[in-house]
């Protein structure tokens, strides 16, 4: 036990003596490193400073765009854009966008609608080119009137292609400025609404960078994500791959993409240079470039001397370490060979060290380890089959969870967008008290929609698991109609006064008593009435009840969009939604009719649909009197 301790103690004493002898030399070497690091850090600091200032301009464009996106989500009509509501939508957005532009002191902000949704006058465009706080509204124009192949139209074409785009600086003659534009394509429920964006003036920034002094001959460089020079004293608007040697271009691109910031040494046309870089949020890169000799000259001589000394010290240390460690490492090498044999499958090998020290104890532990491994492998083989079965079940569960979450994301994201958008506007200065009240009402409406959606998910989950059961009640058949009329119809008609609502309750039905679950039946009828009003823009909706010798039930007729016969079975499946108008947005995740069908199966009832495209729909709910429910007539 004492031998290894004696050997290692002697080794570390020798290393300590050598180390103390070299302290002075290493201190000198460290000093030269500090000088070098300070020079590079100064260059990197300048790069960070310039990048931070430029990032503020870029960040303002993104913040303006987010605010406009929130406004669009807030004011976007539930029924989608049409000729009846586009003027109102434009007026609302114009008013709020002008306020936003003044509040954020923007150069410009604009929205260009999808020409398929808004055929004429597709733009809402404000600008303040004189930067005096007075915004001018641009004249109406149509995007189809422009040459979409032009490089000046990348703000539209590339935004559609990539979702969002930062344009390279370009000269805008009308404002006598060099602009950078940020444009983003906006979608609501997978419908392309248009492009929104803003601009910054790059003219002054270019002048500022050209006048910056970095040592004697340093300069600022700005490149885009494709390594095209945007700002450079010699190669502006040229691709780096065309003006730089291939090996240098590869070296630079590989290094600047590894980290957010840093520096690189490289050689160009016989001149050694150092480059400090900072990646920007829009994937452009800002660089500061200086010839290496301008910052490294004072430390070259010191560095060469220290390098020679360092090499000698390393070689000497290695020799001493090998000499003193050989006696320790030899038994360990033997143990390593035994480990390799065990690794290759021979778990029967055992060590036989007789050294009377820690190595003998290590060999004993090695033997115990292999014995335990043999036992564990036997058990692992038995567990492997169980794990495989569990893995298959987990994968299947994961697939079901993924499909479920994909269906939920759409309906959760829509109200959340409205809530988050208006919440951001509430904390934005410049809005009146009345406007903020409207924002709060809209947040409440989206919150109610989200809560209703969650309630439907919970109800459907309970129905799927079979934990909802029927609780029988005795009540008059016509009372259900009266309850629904008093609760829902005023709300529906207030939202759409172009619909005539008709009720049908015969005198015979008014005296009928039935026995079933009142609450579940009410929930089913609410779902069907809600669908009728959702898919009917004008015409009439008829709701009534009936009874005869064998059956009783309800019917809901509407003059809405209708459903082709081939979809009549599919609409009762969970998460299925039918719509014959791809430009119009209908809320819901497709669970309503599935919930209604599940409830009716619990109540021992049936639901059928009779519908054709464009001719409305009629949903019929029927219950068998003799088998599943009791009924009596007061007469």
Coordinates of C-alpha atoms in Angstrom, one line a residue:
X1 CA 0.0 0.0 0.0
X2 CA 2.9 2.4 0.7
X3 CA 4.9 1.7 -2.4
X4 CA 2.6 3.6 -4.8
X5 CA 2.3 6.5 -2.4
X6 CA 6.2 6.7 -2.2
X7 CA 6.6 6.6 -6.0
X8 CA 3.9 9.2 -6.7
X9 CA 5.2 11.5 -4.0
X10 CA 8.7 11.4 -5.4
X11 CA 7.4 12.1 -8.9
X12 CA 5.3 15.1 -7.8
X13 CA 8.3 16.5 -5.8
X14 CA 10.4 16.4 -8.9
X15 CA 7.7 18.0 -11.1
X16 CA 7.3 20.8 -8.4
X17 CA 11.0 21.6 -8.5
X18 CA 11.0 21.8 -12.3
X19 CA 7.8 23.9 -12.2
X20 CA 9.2 26.4 -9.7
X21 CA 12.3 26.8 -11.8
X22 CA 10.2 27.8 -14.8
X23 CA 7.8 30.2 -13.0
X24 CA 9.7 33.3 -14.1
X25 CA 9.9 32.2 -17.7
X26 CA 6.2 31.2 -17.8
X27 CA 5.2 34.5 -16.2
X28 CA 7.0 36.3 -19.1
X29 CA 5.3 34.1 -21.6
X30 CA 1.9 34.8 -20.0
X31 CA 2.5 38.6 -20.2
X32 CA 3.0 38.4 -23.9
X33 CA -0.2 36.4 -24.2
X34 CA -2.0 39.1 -22.2
X35 CA -0.7 41.8 -24.6
X36 CA -1.9 39.8 -27.6
X37 CA -5.3 39.0 -26.1
X38 CA -5.8 42.7 -25.2
X39 CA -5.2 43.7 -28.8
X40 CA -7.6 41.1 -30.1
X41 CA -10.2 42.0 -27.5
X42 CA -10.0 45.6 -28.4
X43 CA -10.8 44.7 -32.0
X44 CA -13.6 42.4 -30.9
X45 CA -15.0 45.1 -28.6
X46 CA -15.2 47.5 -31.6
X47 CA -17.0 44.9 -33.6
X48 CA -19.5 44.2 -30.8
X49 CA -20.1 47.9 -30.4
X50 CA -20.9 48.5 -34.1
X51 CA -22.9 45.3 -34.2
X52 CA -25.0 46.3 -31.2
X53 CA -25.8 49.7 -32.7
X54 CA -26.8 48.1 -36.0
X55 CA -28.8 45.4 -34.2
X56 CA -31.0 48.2 -32.6
X57 CA -32.0 49.3 -36.1
X58 CA -32.8 45.7 -37.2
X59 CA -34.6 44.9 -33.9
X60 CA -36.9 48.0 -34.5
X61 CA -38.0 46.5 -37.9
X62 CA -38.8 43.2 -36.3
X63 CA -40.7 44.9 -33.4
X64 CA -42.7 47.0 -35.8
X65 CA -43.6 43.9 -37.9
X66 CA -44.6 41.9 -34.8
X67 CA -46.9 44.8 -33.7
X68 CA -48.5 45.0 -37.2
X69 CA -48.9 41.2 -37.2
X70 CA -50.7 41.4 -33.8
X71 CA -53.1 44.0 -35.2
X72 CA -53.9 41.8 -38.2
X73 CA -54.6 38.9 -36.0
X74 CA -56.8 41.1 -33.8
X75 CA -58.9 42.7 -36.4
X76 CA -59.0 39.8 -38.9
X77 CA -62.7 38.9 -39.4
X78 CA -63.8 35.4 -38.3
X79 CA -65.5 34.9 -41.6
X80 CA -62.4 35.8 -43.6
X81 CA -61.8 38.7 -46.0
X82 CA -64.6 39.6 -48.4
X83 CA -65.8 42.6 -50.3
X84 CA -68.2 43.4 -47.5
X85 CA -65.7 43.8 -44.8
X86 CA -62.4 44.7 -46.5
X87 CA -63.0 48.5 -46.3
X88 CA -63.7 48.3 -42.5
X89 CA -60.6 46.1 -42.0
X90 CA -58.4 48.5 -44.0
X91 CA -59.7 51.5 -42.0
X92 CA -59.1 49.8 -38.7
X93 CA -55.5 48.7 -39.6
X94 CA -54.7 52.1 -41.2
X95 CA -55.6 54.0 -38.0
X96 CA -53.7 51.7 -35.7
X97 CA -50.6 51.4 -38.0
X98 CA -50.3 55.2 -38.3
X99 CA -50.4 55.4 -34.5
X100 CA -47.8 52.7 -34.2
X101 CA -45.5 54.4 -36.7
X102 CA -45.5 57.6 -34.7
X103 CA -45.1 55.8 -31.4
X104 CA -42.0 53.8 -32.6
X105 CA -40.6 56.7 -34.7
X106 CA -40.4 54.4 -37.7
X107 CA -39.2 55.4 -41.2
X108 CA -42.0 53.3 -42.7
X109 CA -44.4 50.4 -42.0
X110 CA -46.6 48.7 -44.5
X111 CA -49.0 45.9 -45.3
X112 CA -49.6 44.5 -48.8
X113 CA -52.6 42.1 -49.0
X114 CA -52.7 38.8 -51.0
X115 CA -54.2 39.9 -54.4
X116 CA -56.3 36.7 -54.4
X117 CA -58.1 38.0 -51.2
X118 CA -58.0 41.8 -52.0
X119 CA -58.2 42.3 -55.8
X120 CA -57.8 46.2 -55.7
X121 CA -55.8 48.6 -53.6
X122 CA -53.8 46.0 -51.8
X123 CA -51.5 48.2 -49.8
X124 CA -51.6 50.1 -46.5
X125 CA -48.4 52.0 -46.5
X126 CA -47.1 54.8 -44.3
X127 CA -43.7 56.6 -44.4
X128 CA -41.8 59.5 -42.8
X129 CA -38.9 60.1 -45.1
X130 CA -38.2 63.5 -43.6
X131 CA -38.1 61.9 -40.1
X132 CA -40.2 64.8 -38.6
X133 CA -43.0 62.6 -37.1
X134 CA -45.3 63.4 -40.0
X135 CA -46.4 60.2 -41.7
X136 CA -47.6 60.1 -45.3
X137 CA -49.9 57.4 -46.6
X138 CA -48.9 56.0 -49.9
X139 CA -51.3 55.9 -52.9
X140 CA -53.1 52.6 -53.5
X141 CA -51.5 50.1 -55.8
X142 CA -51.8 46.5 -56.9
X143 CA -48.9 44.1 -56.5
X144 CA -49.6 42.5 -59.9
X145 CA -48.7 45.8 -61.6
X146 CA -45.1 45.4 -60.6
X147 CA -42.4 43.3 -62.3
X148 CA -42.0 40.5 -59.8
X149 CA -38.8 39.4 -61.5
X150 CA -37.1 42.6 -60.5
X151 CA -34.5 42.5 -57.6
X152 CA -36.4 45.4 -56.0
X153 CA -39.4 43.1 -55.5
X154 CA -37.5 40.5 -53.4
X155 CA -39.4 41.9 -50.4
X156 CA -42.5 40.2 -51.9
X157 CA -41.2 37.2 -53.8
X158 CA -38.6 36.1 -51.3
X159 CA -40.9 36.6 -48.3
X160 CA -43.4 34.3 -50.0
X161 CA -40.6 31.8 -50.7
X162 CA -38.9 31.8 -47.3
X163 CA -41.5 33.2 -45.0
X164 CA -39.4 36.3 -44.2
X165 CA -36.6 38.2 -45.8
X166 CA -34.0 40.9 -45.1
X167 CA -33.1 42.7 -48.4
X168 CA -29.7 43.8 -49.2
X169 CA -29.3 47.6 -49.3
X170 CA -30.8 49.2 -52.4
X171 CA -31.2 52.8 -53.6
X172 CA -34.8 54.1 -53.4
X173 CA -35.0 57.1 -55.8
X174 CA -38.3 58.5 -54.4
X175 CA -36.6 59.0 -51.0
X176 CA -33.0 59.5 -52.2
X177 CA -32.0 56.8 -49.6
X178 CA -30.3 53.5 -49.5
X179 CA -32.7 51.2 -47.8
X180 CA -32.7 47.8 -46.0
X181 CA -36.2 46.2 -45.9
X182 CA -37.5 43.5 -43.6
X183 CA -40.6 41.7 -45.0
X184 CA -42.6 38.8 -43.5
X185 CA -45.4 36.7 -45.0
X186 CA -48.5 36.4 -42.8
X187 CA -50.8 33.4 -42.6
X188 CA -54.0 32.9 -40.6
X189 CA -55.2 29.4 -40.3
X190 CA -53.0 28.4 -43.3
X191 CA -54.5 31.2 -45.5
X192 CA -51.9 33.6 -46.9
X193 CA -53.0 37.1 -45.9
X194 CA -50.2 39.2 -47.3
X195 CA -46.7 40.7 -46.5
X196 CA -45.9 43.2 -43.7
X197 CA -42.6 45.0 -43.2
X198 CA -40.6 48.2 -42.5
X199 CA -37.5 49.9 -43.8
X200 CA -34.3 51.5 -42.3
X201 CA -32.0 54.1 -43.9
X202 CA -28.6 52.5 -44.6
X203 CA -27.0 55.6 -46.2
X204 CA -25.8 57.2 -42.9
X205 CA -24.6 53.8 -41.5
X206 CA -22.4 53.2 -44.5
X207 CA -20.9 56.7 -44.2
X208 CA -20.2 56.1 -40.5
X209 CA -18.5 52.7 -41.1
X210 CA -16.3 54.1 -43.9
X211 CA -15.0 56.9 -41.6
X212 CA -14.1 54.6 -38.7
X213 CA -10.4 54.4 -37.9
X214 CA -9.2 50.9 -36.9
X215 CA -5.4 51.2 -36.2
X216 CA -3.7 52.4 -39.4
X217 CA -5.5 50.6 -42.2
X218 CA -8.4 48.6 -40.6
X219 CA -11.9 48.7 -41.9
X220 CA -15.5 47.5 -41.3
X221 CA -17.1 44.7 -43.4
X222 CA -20.7 43.6 -43.5
X223 CA -21.7 40.3 -45.3
X224 CA -25.0 38.5 -45.7
X225 CA -25.7 34.9 -45.0
X226 CA -24.4 33.9 -48.4
X227 CA -21.1 35.7 -47.8
X228 CA -21.9 38.5 -50.3
X229 CA -20.2 41.8 -49.3
X230 CA -22.7 44.4 -48.4
X231 CA -20.2 46.8 -46.9
X232 CA -16.5 46.7 -48.0
X233 CA -14.0 49.3 -49.1
X234 CA -13.2 47.3 -52.2
X235 CA -15.6 44.5 -52.8
X236 CA -19.1 45.9 -52.0
X237 CA -22.0 44.1 -53.7
X238 CA -19.6 41.2 -54.8
X239 CA -19.8 37.6 -53.8
X240 CA -17.0 36.4 -51.5
X241 CA -16.7 33.2 -53.5
X242 CA -15.7 35.2 -56.6
X243 CA -13.1 37.6 -55.1
X244 CA -11.5 35.4 -52.4
X245 CA -9.2 32.4 -53.0
X246 CA -11.2 29.1 -52.6
X247 CA -9.2 27.9 -49.6
X248 CA -9.5 31.3 -47.8
X249 CA -13.2 31.5 -48.6
X250 CA -13.7 28.0 -47.1
X251 CA -11.6 28.9 -44.1
X252 CA -13.6 32.1 -43.4
X253 CA -17.1 30.6 -43.9
X254 CA -16.3 27.5 -41.7
X255 CA -15.1 29.6 -38.8
X256 CA -17.6 32.5 -38.8
X257 CA -20.5 30.0 -38.7
X258 CA -19.3 28.0 -35.7
X259 CA -19.9 30.6 -33.0
X260 CA -21.8 33.8 -32.4
X261 CA -18.5 35.9 -32.3
X262 CA -14.8 35.5 -32.3
X263 CA -11.7 36.2 -34.4
X264 CA -9.8 34.5 -37.2
X265 CA -6.2 34.8 -38.4
X266 CA -5.8 34.5 -42.2
X267 CA -3.5 35.4 -45.1
X268 CA -4.8 37.3 -48.2
X269 CA -2.5 38.3 -51.1
X270 CA 0.6 37.8 -48.9
X271 CA -0.7 39.9 -46.0
X272 CA -1.5 38.3 -42.7
X273 CA -4.7 39.7 -41.2
X274 CA -6.8 39.3 -38.2
X275 CA -10.6 39.4 -38.4
X276 CA -13.1 39.9 -35.5
X277 CA -16.7 39.0 -36.3
X278 CA -20.1 39.1 -34.7
X279 CA -23.2 37.2 -36.1
X280 CA -26.3 39.4 -36.3
X281 CA -29.9 38.3 -35.6
X282 CA -30.8 38.3 -39.3
X283 CA -27.9 35.9 -40.1
X284 CA -25.7 38.7 -41.5
X285 CA -22.2 39.0 -40.1
X286 CA -20.3 42.2 -39.1
X287 CA -16.5 42.1 -39.2
X288 CA -13.5 44.3 -38.3
X289 CA -10.4 43.6 -40.3
X290 CA -6.8 44.7 -39.5
X291 CA -3.4 43.6 -40.8
X292 CA -1.9 41.4 -38.1
X293 CA 1.4 43.3 -38.1
X294 CA -0.3 46.5 -36.8
X295 CA -1.3 44.9 -33.5
X296 CA 1.1 42.0 -33.1
X297 CA 4.5 43.7 -33.9
X298 CA 5.4 44.5 -30.2
X299 CA 5.0 40.9 -29.1
X300 CA 6.5 39.0 -32.1
X301 CA 10.1 38.9 -30.7
X302 CA 9.0 38.0 -27.2
X303 CA 6.7 35.3 -28.5
X304 CA 9.4 33.6 -30.6
X305 CA 11.7 33.4 -27.6
X306 CA 9.0 32.0 -25.3
X307 CA 8.0 29.4 -27.8
X308 CA 11.5 27.9 -27.9
X309 CA 11.6 27.8 -24.1
X310 CA 8.2 26.2 -23.9
X311 CA 9.1 23.4 -26.3
X312 CA 12.2 22.6 -24.3
X313 CA 10.3 22.5 -21.0
X314 CA 7.6 20.2 -22.5
X315 CA 10.2 17.8 -23.8
X316 CA 12.1 17.7 -20.5
X317 CA 8.8 17.2 -18.5
X318 CA 7.8 14.4 -20.8
X319 CA 11.1 12.6 -20.4
X320 CA 11.0 12.8 -16.6
X321 CA 7.3 11.7 -16.5
X322 CA 8.0 8.6 -18.6
X323 CA 11.0 7.6 -16.5
X324 CA 9.1 7.8 -13.2
X325 CA 5.7 6.5 -14.3
X326 CA 6.9 3.4 -16.1
X327 CA 7.1 1.4 -12.9
X328 CA 3.5 2.4 -12.1
X329 CA 2.0 2.0 -15.5
X330 CA 3.3 -1.5 -16.2
X331 CA 0.8 -3.3 -14.0
X332 CA -2.0 -1.0 -15.2
X333 CA -1.1 -2.0 -18.8
X334 CA -1.5 -5.6 -17.9
X335 CA -4.9 -4.9 -16.3
X336 CA -5.9 -3.0 -19.5
X337 CA -5.1 -6.1 -21.6
X338 CA -7.5 -8.1 -19.3
X339 CA -10.1 -5.4 -19.8
X340 CA -9.8 -5.7 -23.6
X341 CA -10.2 -9.5 -23.4
X342 CA -13.3 -9.0 -21.3
X343 CA -14.6 -6.3 -23.7
X344 CA -14.3 -8.8 -26.6
X345 CA -16.6 -11.2 -24.8
X346 CA -14.3 -13.4 -22.5
X347 CA -15.8 -12.6 -19.1
X348 CA -13.9 -15.5 -17.5
X349 CA -10.5 -13.7 -17.4
X350 CA -9.3 -12.8 -13.9
X351 CA -6.3 -10.8 -12.5
X352 CA -3.6 -12.4 -10.3
X353 CA -1.7 -9.3 -9.0
X354 CA 0.4 -9.9 -5.9
X355 CA 1.9 -6.5 -5.4
X356 CA 0.7 -5.8 -1.8
X357 CA -0.6 -2.4 -2.7
X358 CA -3.5 -0.6 -4.3
X359 CA -3.0 -2.4 -7.6
X360 CA -3.7 -5.8 -6.0
X361 CA -6.9 -4.3 -4.5
X362 CA -7.8 -2.9 -8.0
X363 CA -7.4 -6.4 -9.4
X364 CA -9.7 -7.9 -6.8
X365 CA -12.3 -5.3 -7.6
X366 CA -11.9 -6.1 -11.3
X367 CA -12.6 -9.8 -10.7
X368 CA -15.7 -9.0 -8.7
X369 CA -16.8 -6.6 -11.4
X370 CA -16.6 -9.3 -14.1
X371 CA -18.5 -11.8 -11.9
X372 CA -21.3 -9.2 -11.5
X373 CA -21.2 -8.5 -15.2
X374 CA -21.8 -12.2 -16.0
X375 CA -24.9 -12.2 -13.7
X376 CA -26.2 -8.9 -15.1
X377 CA -25.9 -10.0 -18.8
X378 CA -28.0 -13.0 -18.0
X379 CA -30.7 -10.8 -16.5
X380 CA -30.4 -8.2 -19.3
X381 CA -31.2 -10.8 -21.9
X382 CA -34.4 -11.7 -20.0
X383 CA -35.3 -8.0 -19.8
X384 CA -34.5 -7.3 -23.4
X385 CA -37.7 -9.0 -24.6
X386 CA -39.8 -7.0 -22.1
X387 CA -38.1 -3.7 -23.1
X388 CA -38.7 -4.4 -26.8
X389 CA -42.4 -4.8 -26.1
X390 CA -42.5 -1.7 -24.0
X391 CA -40.7 0.2 -26.7
X392 CA -43.2 -0.8 -29.3
X393 CA -46.1 0.3 -27.1
X394 CA -44.3 3.6 -26.3
X395 CA -43.8 4.3 -30.0
X396 CA -47.4 3.7 -30.8
X397 CA -48.4 5.9 -27.9
X398 CA -46.1 8.6 -29.2
X399 CA -47.6 8.4 -32.7
X400 CA -51.1 8.8 -31.3
X401 CA -50.0 11.7 -29.1
X402 CA -48.3 13.5 -32.1
X403 CA -51.5 13.1 -34.2
X404 CA -53.6 14.5 -31.4
X405 CA -51.3 17.5 -30.7
X406 CA -51.2 18.4 -34.4
X407 CA -55.0 18.6 -34.5
X408 CA -55.0 20.7 -31.3
X409 CA -52.3 23.2 -32.3
X410 CA -54.5 25.0 -34.8
X411 CA -57.4 25.8 -32.5
X412 CA -55.1 26.7 -29.5
X413 CA -52.9 28.9 -31.6
X414 CA -55.7 31.1 -33.0
X415 CA -57.2 32.4 -29.7
X416 CA -53.7 32.6 -28.1
X417 CA -52.5 34.8 -31.0
X418 CA -55.4 37.2 -30.3
X419 CA -54.8 37.1 -26.6
X420 CA -51.0 37.7 -26.9
X421 CA -51.4 40.3 -29.7
X422 CA -53.9 42.4 -27.7
X423 CA -52.0 41.9 -24.5
X424 CA -48.9 43.4 -26.2
X425 CA -51.0 46.3 -27.5
X426 CA -52.4 46.9 -23.9
X427 CA -48.9 47.7 -22.7
X428 CA -48.1 49.8 -25.7
X429 CA -48.5 53.6 -25.1
X430 CA -50.5 55.7 -27.5
X431 CA -53.9 53.9 -27.2
X432 CA -57.0 55.5 -25.6
X433 CA -58.9 54.1 -22.7
X434 CA -61.8 53.1 -25.0
X435 CA -59.4 51.3 -27.3
X436 CA -57.9 49.4 -24.4
X437 CA -61.4 48.4 -23.3
X438 CA -62.0 47.0 -26.8
X439 CA -58.7 45.1 -26.5
X440 CA -59.8 43.6 -23.2
X441 CA -63.1 42.6 -24.6
X442 CA -61.4 40.9 -27.5
X443 CA -59.0 39.1 -25.1
X444 CA -62.0 37.9 -23.1
X445 CA -63.7 36.6 -26.3
X446 CA -60.6 34.7 -27.3
X447 CA -60.2 33.4 -23.7
X448 CA -63.9 32.2 -23.8
X449 CA -63.2 30.4 -27.1
X450 CA -60.1 28.8 -25.7
X451 CA -61.9 27.6 -22.5
X452 CA -64.8 26.2 -24.6
X453 CA -62.3 24.4 -26.8
X454 CA -60.6 22.9 -23.7
X455 CA -64.0 21.9 -22.3
X456 CA -64.8 20.1 -25.5
X457 CA -61.4 18.2 -25.4
X458 CA -62.1 17.2 -21.8
X459 CA -65.7 16.1 -22.6
X460 CA -64.5 14.1 -25.6
X461 CA -61.8 12.5 -23.5
X462 CA -64.3 11.4 -20.9
X463 CA -66.6 10.0 -23.6
X464 CA -63.7 8.1 -25.1
X465 CA -62.9 6.6 -21.7
X466 CA -66.5 5.8 -21.0
X467 CA -66.7 7.7 -17.7
X468 CA -69.8 9.8 -18.6
X469 CA -73.1 8.0 -17.9
X470 CA -76.7 8.9 -18.4
X471 CA -78.7 10.3 -15.5
X472 CA -82.4 10.1 -16.2
X473 CA -84.7 13.1 -15.7
X474 CA -88.4 13.6 -16.4
X475 CA -89.4 16.8 -18.3
X476 CA -91.6 18.1 -21.0
X477 CA -90.3 17.7 -24.6
X478 CA -91.1 21.3 -25.6
X479 CA -89.2 22.7 -22.6
X480 CA -85.9 21.8 -24.2
X481 CA -86.8 23.9 -27.2
X482 CA -87.9 26.8 -25.0
X483 CA -84.7 26.6 -22.9
X484 CA -82.4 26.7 -25.9
X485 CA -84.4 29.5 -27.5
X486 CA -84.1 31.7 -24.5
X487 CA -80.3 31.0 -23.9
X488 CA -78.8 30.8 -27.4
X489 CA -81.0 32.3 -30.1
X490 CA -80.6 36.0 -29.1
X491 CA -76.9 35.6 -29.0
X492 CA -76.8 33.9 -32.5
X493 CA -79.2 36.5 -34.1
X494 CA -77.2 39.4 -32.6
X495 CA -74.1 38.1 -34.4
X496 CA -75.9 37.6 -37.7
X497 CA -79.2 39.5 -38.3
X498 CA -79.5 38.1 -41.9
X499 CA -80.7 34.8 -40.6
X500 CA -84.4 34.0 -39.8
X501 CA -84.9 31.6 -37.0
X502 CA -88.0 29.3 -37.1
X503 CA -89.3 27.0 -34.3
X504 CA -91.6 24.1 -34.8
X505 CA -93.4 22.7 -31.8
X506 CA -96.9 21.2 -32.3
X507 CA -99.6 21.3 -29.7
X508 CA -99.3 17.5 -29.3
X509 CA -95.6 17.8 -28.6
X510 CA -96.2 20.5 -25.9
X511 CA -98.0 17.9 -23.7
X512 CA -95.4 15.2 -24.0
X513 CA -93.2 14.1 -21.1
X514 CA -90.0 12.2 -21.7
X515 CA -87.4 10.5 -19.5
X516 CA -83.7 10.8 -20.5
X517 CA -80.6 12.7 -19.5
X518 CA -81.5 16.4 -19.8
X519 CA -78.0 17.9 -19.6
X520 CA -76.4 15.5 -22.2
X521 CA -79.4 16.1 -24.6
X522 CA -79.0 19.9 -24.2
X523 CA -75.3 19.7 -24.9
X524 CA -76.0 17.7 -28.1
X525 CA -78.6 20.2 -29.4
X526 CA -76.3 23.1 -28.6
X527 CA -73.5 21.6 -30.8
X528 CA -75.9 21.1 -33.7
X529 CA -77.4 24.7 -33.4
X530 CA -73.9 26.2 -33.1
X531 CA -72.9 24.4 -36.3
X532 CA -76.0 25.5 -38.1
X533 CA -75.3 29.2 -37.3
X534 CA -71.6 28.8 -38.1
X535 CA -72.1 27.5 -41.6
X536 CA -75.2 29.6 -42.5
X537 CA -74.6 33.2 -43.7
X538 CA -78.1 34.1 -44.7
X539 CA -81.5 32.4 -45.1
X540 CA -83.2 30.6 -42.3
X541 CA -82.6 28.0 -39.6
X542 CA -85.5 25.8 -38.3
X543 CA -85.4 24.0 -35.0
X544 CA -88.2 21.7 -33.7
X545 CA -89.3 18.5 -31.9
X546 CA -91.6 15.7 -32.8
X547 CA -93.1 12.5 -31.4
X548 CA -95.3 9.6 -32.7
X549 CA -96.2 6.2 -31.5
X550 CA -92.8 4.7 -31.8
X551 CA -90.3 7.6 -31.7
X552 CA -89.6 11.1 -30.5
X553 CA -86.7 13.5 -31.3
X554 CA -85.5 16.8 -32.7
X555 CA -84.5 18.3 -36.1
X556 CA -82.3 21.2 -37.1
X557 CA -82.6 22.5 -40.7
X558 CA -80.4 25.3 -42.2
X559 CA -79.8 26.9 -45.6
X560 CA -76.0 26.9 -45.2
X561 CA -73.2 25.6 -47.3
X562 CA -74.3 22.0 -47.3
X563 CA -72.3 18.7 -47.2
X564 CA -71.7 16.3 -50.2
X565 CA -73.1 12.8 -49.6
X566 CA -69.7 11.2 -49.7
X567 CA -68.7 13.1 -46.5
X568 CA -71.8 12.3 -44.5
X569 CA -70.1 9.5 -42.6
X570 CA -66.8 11.3 -42.2
X571 CA -68.2 14.4 -40.4
X572 CA -69.0 12.3 -37.3
X573 CA -65.3 11.2 -37.1
X574 CA -63.1 13.0 -34.5
X575 CA -61.0 15.9 -35.9
X576 CA -62.7 15.9 -39.3
X577 CA -63.7 19.3 -40.7
X578 CA -65.6 19.9 -43.9
X579 CA -65.6 23.3 -45.8
X580 CA -66.3 23.9 -49.4
X581 CA -64.8 27.4 -49.3
X582 CA -61.0 27.4 -48.8
X583 CA -60.9 31.2 -48.6
X584 CA -63.2 31.3 -45.6
X585 CA -62.1 30.3 -42.1
X586 CA -64.5 28.2 -39.9
X587 CA -63.5 27.9 -36.3
X588 CA -63.3 24.5 -34.6
X589 CA -61.1 21.4 -34.5
X590 CA -63.8 19.0 -35.8
X591 CA -65.0 17.4 -32.5
X592 CA -68.5 18.8 -32.2
X593 CA -70.3 16.1 -34.2
X594 CA -68.1 13.4 -32.8
X595 CA -69.1 14.5 -29.3
X596 CA -72.8 14.6 -30.3
X597 CA -72.6 11.1 -31.8
X598 CA -70.9 9.7 -28.6
X599 CA -73.5 11.3 -26.3
X600 CA -76.4 9.9 -28.4
X601 CA -74.9 6.5 -28.2
X602 CA -75.0 6.8 -24.4
X603 CA -78.6 8.0 -24.6
X604 CA -79.4 5.1 -27.0
X605 CA -80.4 7.6 -29.7
X606 CA -79.3 8.1 -33.3
X607 CA -78.3 11.0 -35.4
X608 CA -78.6 11.2 -39.2
X609 CA -77.9 13.9 -41.8
X610 CA -79.6 14.8 -45.0
X611 CA -77.6 17.4 -47.0
X612 CA -76.3 18.5 -50.4
X613 CA -73.7 21.1 -51.4
X614 CA -75.3 24.6 -51.5
X615 CA -78.7 23.4 -50.4
X616 CA -78.3 23.4 -46.6
X617 CA -78.4 20.5 -44.1
X618 CA -80.9 18.8 -41.9
X619 CA -79.8 16.8 -38.8
X620 CA -82.3 14.4 -37.3
X621 CA -82.1 13.1 -33.7
X622 CA -84.4 10.1 -32.9
X623 CA -85.1 8.0 -29.8
X624 CA -87.0 4.7 -29.7
X625 CA -89.9 5.0 -27.2
X626 CA -90.6 1.4 -26.5
X627 CA -87.1 0.2 -25.8
X628 CA -85.0 3.1 -24.4
X629 CA -87.2 5.8 -22.9
X630 CA -90.5 6.3 -21.3
X631 CA -93.0 8.9 -22.5
X632 CA -96.5 10.0 -21.5
X633 CA -99.1 12.5 -22.7
X634 CA -100.8 14.8 -20.2
X635 CA -104.0 14.5 -22.1

